[in-house]
mmCIF file of C-alpha atoms in Angstrom:
data_model
loop_
_atom_site.group_PDB
_atom_site.id
_atom_site.type_symbol
_atom_site.label_atom_id
_atom_site.label_comp_id
_atom_site.label_asym_id
_atom_site.label_seq_id
_atom_site.Cartn_x
_atom_site.Cartn_y
_atom_site.Cartn_z
ATOM 1 C CA MET A 1 -12.920 -19.055 -4.554
ATOM 2 C CA LEU A 2 -13.443 -17.139 -1.320
ATOM 3 C CA LYS A 3 -10.890 -14.519 -2.462
ATOM 4 C CA LYS A 4 -12.793 -13.993 -5.751
ATOM 5 C CA ILE A 5 -16.046 -13.493 -3.923
ATOM 6 C CA LEU A 6 -14.525 -11.076 -1.608
ATOM 7 C CA ALA A 7 -12.917 -9.203 -4.501
ATOM 8 C CA VAL A 8 -16.341 -8.821 -6.116
ATOM 9 C CA LEU A 9 -17.803 -7.619 -2.793
ATOM 10 C CA CYS A 10 -15.027 -5.117 -2.367
ATOM 11 C CA ILE A 11 -15.636 -3.755 -5.888
ATOM 12 C CA ILE A 12 -19.392 -3.364 -5.199
ATOM 13 C CA ILE A 13 -18.871 -1.821 -1.812
ATOM 14 C CA CYS A 14 -16.336 0.662 -3.048
ATOM 15 C CA PHE A 15 -18.469 1.616 -5.988
ATOM 16 C CA VAL A 16 -21.488 2.182 -3.754
ATOM 17 C CA LEU A 17 -19.381 4.160 -1.336
ATOM 18 C CA GLN A 18 -17.931 6.268 -4.008
ATOM 19 C CA SER A 19 -21.184 6.982 -5.857
ATOM 20 C CA SER A 20 -23.311 7.603 -2.780
ATOM 21 C CA VAL A 21 -21.651 8.205 0.571
ATOM 22 C CA PHE A 22 -18.602 10.111 -0.694
ATOM 23 C CA CYS A 23 -20.853 12.187 -2.914
ATOM 24 C CA LYS A 24 -22.550 13.507 0.237
ATOM 25 C CA ILE A 25 -19.242 14.333 1.884
ATOM 26 C CA SER A 26 -17.507 15.759 -1.227
ATOM 27 C CA PHE A 27 -15.214 18.755 -0.912
ATOM 28 C CA ALA A 28 -15.955 21.355 -3.612
ATOM 29 C CA GLY A 29 -17.594 18.680 -5.637
ATOM 30 C CA ILE A 30 -14.555 16.422 -5.532
ATOM 31 C CA VAL A 31 -15.030 12.762 -4.637
ATOM 32 C CA PRO A 32 -12.160 10.305 -3.913
ATOM 33 C CA ASN A 33 -11.624 7.688 -6.655
ATOM 34 C CA LEU A 34 -12.078 4.423 -4.661
ATOM 35 C CA MET A 35 -12.047 2.445 -7.948
ATOM 36 C CA ILE A 36 -8.444 3.627 -8.516
ATOM 37 C CA VAL A 37 -7.506 2.659 -5.052
ATOM 38 C CA LEU A 38 -9.067 -0.747 -5.311
ATOM 39 C CA THR A 39 -7.597 -1.421 -8.831
ATOM 40 C CA SER A 40 -4.122 -0.320 -7.781
ATOM 41 C CA VAL A 41 -4.156 -2.229 -4.503
ATOM 42 C CA PHE A 42 -5.389 -5.473 -6.117
ATOM 43 C CA GLY A 43 -2.806 -5.015 -8.851
ATOM 44 C CA PHE A 44 0.318 -4.592 -6.749
ATOM 45 C CA MET A 45 -0.761 -7.133 -4.103
ATOM 46 C CA ASN A 46 -1.721 -9.926 -6.436
ATOM 47 C CA GLY A 47 -0.096 -9.283 -9.837
ATOM 48 C CA GLU A 48 -0.956 -8.179 -13.396
ATOM 49 C CA ARG A 49 -3.831 -10.566 -13.963
ATOM 50 C CA GLU A 50 -5.662 -9.666 -10.789
ATOM 51 C CA GLY A 51 -5.140 -5.938 -11.300
ATOM 52 C CA LEU A 52 -6.322 -6.165 -14.903
ATOM 53 C CA LEU A 53 -9.492 -8.049 -13.957
ATOM 54 C CA THR A 54 -10.242 -5.775 -11.044
ATOM 55 C CA GLY A 55 -9.678 -2.821 -13.238
ATOM 56 C CA PHE A 56 -11.932 -4.133 -15.946
ATOM 57 C CA PHE A 57 -14.826 -4.653 -13.538
ATOM 58 C CA CYS A 58 -14.357 -1.357 -11.689
ATOM 59 C CA GLY A 59 -14.237 0.452 -14.940
ATOM 60 C CA LEU A 60 -17.217 -1.436 -16.367
ATOM 61 C CA LEU A 61 -19.282 -0.377 -13.420
ATOM 62 C CA SER A 62 -18.228 3.196 -13.987
ATOM 63 C CA ASP A 63 -19.077 2.943 -17.654
ATOM 64 C CA LEU A 64 -22.509 1.459 -17.057
ATOM 65 C CA PHE A 65 -23.506 4.069 -14.472
ATOM 66 C CA PHE A 66 -21.578 7.229 -15.459
ATOM 67 C CA GLY A 67 -19.803 6.764 -18.750
ATOM 68 C CA GLU A 68 -20.691 8.239 -22.112
ATOM 69 C CA PHE A 69 -18.955 5.454 -24.020
ATOM 70 C CA LEU A 70 -19.145 1.802 -22.997
ATOM 71 C CA GLY A 71 -15.650 0.412 -22.422
ATOM 72 C CA PHE A 72 -13.735 3.680 -21.968
ATOM 73 C CA TYR A 73 -13.295 3.516 -18.245
ATOM 74 C CA ALA A 74 -12.994 -0.303 -18.320
ATOM 75 C CA LEU A 75 -10.036 -0.048 -20.705
ATOM 76 C CA LEU A 76 -8.422 2.758 -18.810
ATOM 77 C CA MET A 77 -8.756 1.003 -15.505
ATOM 78 C CA MET A 78 -7.458 -2.321 -16.998
ATOM 79 C CA TYR A 79 -4.278 -0.595 -18.025
ATOM 80 C CA ILE A 80 -3.902 1.008 -14.562
ATOM 81 C CA GLY A 81 -4.479 -2.415 -12.878
ATOM 82 C CA PHE A 82 -1.985 -4.203 -15.188
ATOM 83 C CA ILE A 83 0.710 -1.562 -14.789
ATOM 84 C CA ASN A 84 0.267 -1.674 -10.955
ATOM 85 C CA GLY A 85 0.518 -5.392 -11.123
ATOM 86 C CA LYS A 86 4.017 -5.083 -12.500
ATOM 87 C CA PHE A 87 5.021 -3.852 -9.050
ATOM 88 C CA ALA A 88 3.862 -7.030 -7.250
ATOM 89 C CA ARG A 89 7.465 -8.274 -7.090
ATOM 90 C CA THR A 90 8.705 -5.135 -5.279
ATOM 91 C CA PHE A 91 5.714 -4.895 -3.007
ATOM 92 C CA TYR A 92 6.218 -5.022 0.803
ATOM 93 C CA PRO A 93 2.897 -4.984 2.777
ATOM 94 C CA GLU A 94 4.399 -3.050 5.661
ATOM 95 C CA ASP A 95 5.709 -0.184 3.576
ATOM 96 C CA ILE A 96 2.965 2.264 2.666
ATOM 97 C CA LYS A 97 5.168 4.518 0.520
ATOM 98 C CA LEU A 98 5.007 2.374 -2.656
ATOM 99 C CA PRO A 99 1.214 1.970 -2.475
ATOM 100 C CA ILE A 100 0.695 5.694 -1.990
ATOM 101 C CA ALA A 101 3.143 6.540 -4.783
ATOM 102 C CA LEU A 102 1.439 4.047 -7.157
ATOM 103 C CA ILE A 103 -2.030 5.341 -6.326
ATOM 104 C CA VAL A 104 -0.947 8.986 -6.852
ATOM 105 C CA THR A 105 0.581 8.172 -10.180
ATOM 106 C CA SER A 106 -2.471 6.077 -11.178
ATOM 107 C CA ASP A 107 -4.875 8.851 -10.176
ATOM 108 C CA LEU A 108 -2.894 11.512 -11.942
ATOM 109 C CA SER A 109 -2.626 9.389 -15.078
ATOM 110 C CA TYR A 110 -6.344 8.687 -14.916
ATOM 111 C CA GLY A 111 -7.197 12.310 -14.598
ATOM 112 C CA ILE A 112 -4.880 13.485 -17.323
ATOM 113 C CA LEU A 113 -6.059 10.797 -19.764
ATOM 114 C CA CYS A 114 -9.677 11.607 -19.039
ATOM 115 C CA TYR A 115 -8.944 15.190 -19.732
ATOM 116 C CA LEU A 116 -7.105 14.499 -22.964
ATOM 117 C CA LEU A 117 -9.626 11.998 -24.394
ATOM 118 C CA LEU A 118 -12.875 13.401 -23.095
ATOM 119 C CA PHE A 119 -12.353 17.209 -22.959
ATOM 120 C CA MET A 120 -9.322 18.324 -25.003
ATOM 121 C CA LEU A 121 -10.452 16.423 -28.112
ATOM 122 C CA ARG A 122 -13.722 18.295 -27.862
ATOM 123 C CA GLY A 123 -12.051 21.699 -27.962
ATOM 124 C CA ARG A 124 -11.884 22.455 -24.276
ATOM 125 C CA PHE A 125 -8.354 23.610 -23.621
ATOM 126 C CA GLU A 126 -8.455 24.723 -20.000
ATOM 127 C CA PHE A 127 -5.849 22.228 -18.758
ATOM 128 C CA VAL A 128 -4.459 24.403 -16.026
ATOM 129 C CA TYR A 129 -7.899 24.996 -14.621
ATOM 130 C CA TYR A 130 -8.842 21.288 -14.846
ATOM 131 C CA MET A 131 -5.544 20.227 -13.344
ATOM 132 C CA SER A 132 -5.828 22.678 -10.384
ATOM 133 C CA HIS A 133 -9.550 22.375 -9.689
ATOM 134 C CA VAL A 134 -10.243 18.705 -10.528
ATOM 135 C CA ILE A 135 -7.305 16.441 -10.862
ATOM 136 C CA LEU A 136 -5.081 17.525 -7.956
ATOM 137 C CA PRO A 137 -7.803 17.923 -5.435
ATOM 138 C CA GLU A 138 -9.131 14.443 -6.353
ATOM 139 C CA VAL A 139 -5.613 12.989 -5.987
ATOM 140 C CA LEU A 140 -5.269 14.518 -2.522
ATOM 141 C CA TYR A 141 -8.597 13.372 -1.327
ATOM 142 C CA THR A 142 -7.960 9.902 -2.825
ATOM 143 C CA VAL A 143 -4.620 9.688 -0.912
ATOM 144 C CA PHE A 144 -6.270 10.731 2.303
ATOM 145 C CA VAL A 145 -8.929 7.928 1.889
ATOM 146 C CA THR A 146 -6.158 5.532 0.858
ATOM 147 C CA VAL A 147 -4.359 6.023 4.170
ATOM 148 C CA VAL A 148 -7.548 4.811 5.919
ATOM 149 C CA LEU A 149 -8.656 2.143 3.406
ATOM 150 C CA TYR A 150 -5.378 0.502 2.553
ATOM 151 C CA PRO A 151 -4.750 -1.066 6.059
ATOM 152 C CA LEU A 152 -8.247 -2.592 5.964
ATOM 153 C CA ILE A 153 -7.683 -4.157 2.555
ATOM 154 C CA LEU A 154 -4.229 -5.386 3.646
ATOM 155 C CA LEU A 155 -5.735 -7.022 6.733
ATOM 156 C CA VAL A 156 -8.395 -8.804 4.790
ATOM 157 C CA ASP A 157 -5.867 -9.930 2.195
ATOM 158 C CA ARG A 158 -3.527 -11.344 4.840
ATOM 159 C CA LYS A 159 -6.362 -13.221 6.567
ATOM 160 C CA LEU A 160 -7.423 -14.703 3.236
ATOM 161 C CA SER A 161 -3.878 -15.631 2.275
ATOM 162 C CA ALA A 162 -3.317 -17.283 5.652
ATOM 163 C CA GLU A 163 -6.570 -19.211 5.359
ATOM 164 C CA HIS A 164 -5.617 -20.289 1.784
ATOM 165 C CA ARG A 165 -2.177 -21.536 2.995
ATOM 166 C CA ARG A 166 -3.792 -23.469 5.841
ATOM 167 C CA SER A 167 -6.357 -25.167 3.535
ATOM 168 C CA ALA A 168 -3.593 -25.971 0.967
ATOM 169 C CA HIS A 169 -1.442 -27.428 3.743
ATOM 170 C CA ARG A 170 -4.354 -29.654 4.901
ATOM 171 C CA ILE A 171 -4.899 -30.942 1.255
ATOM 172 C CA VAL A 172 -1.182 -31.754 0.894
ATOM 173 C CA ARG A 173 -1.222 -33.907 4.058
#
């Protein structure tokens, strides 16, 4: 139960940080996508179900506050969380290479799908410009923030997992 409450708090905190604090420290109008970081991290740390649920709520917040269509970002983030959850079996907390690779892939996929579904279908065919001025800078900024944010999320997850194991051990006795 404590883990679910903390997950909700993480989603709210990251959303507020992304939509307020990081908007003030944006580089050339580019803000890191903390929702992608959170969805990916929860996915590969805890599995498909947790990634899917985290992605849904992260995307729903984005839809409610910034989206044109209700459910677009929620669906997109759900898929990202679910796919990242497939890597839970190969996840080693000490190794940061897999999380960085998954977050880069997730953010690139997110940017390209947003371009295809929100811009290209409306007749805006400036893919090279969008890729070089929006998608790639956002990916780089997101990776930079991930290097700082990932150890914090990992520390909290380890503490909660250790507490959960201790309480389960007490119940068994």
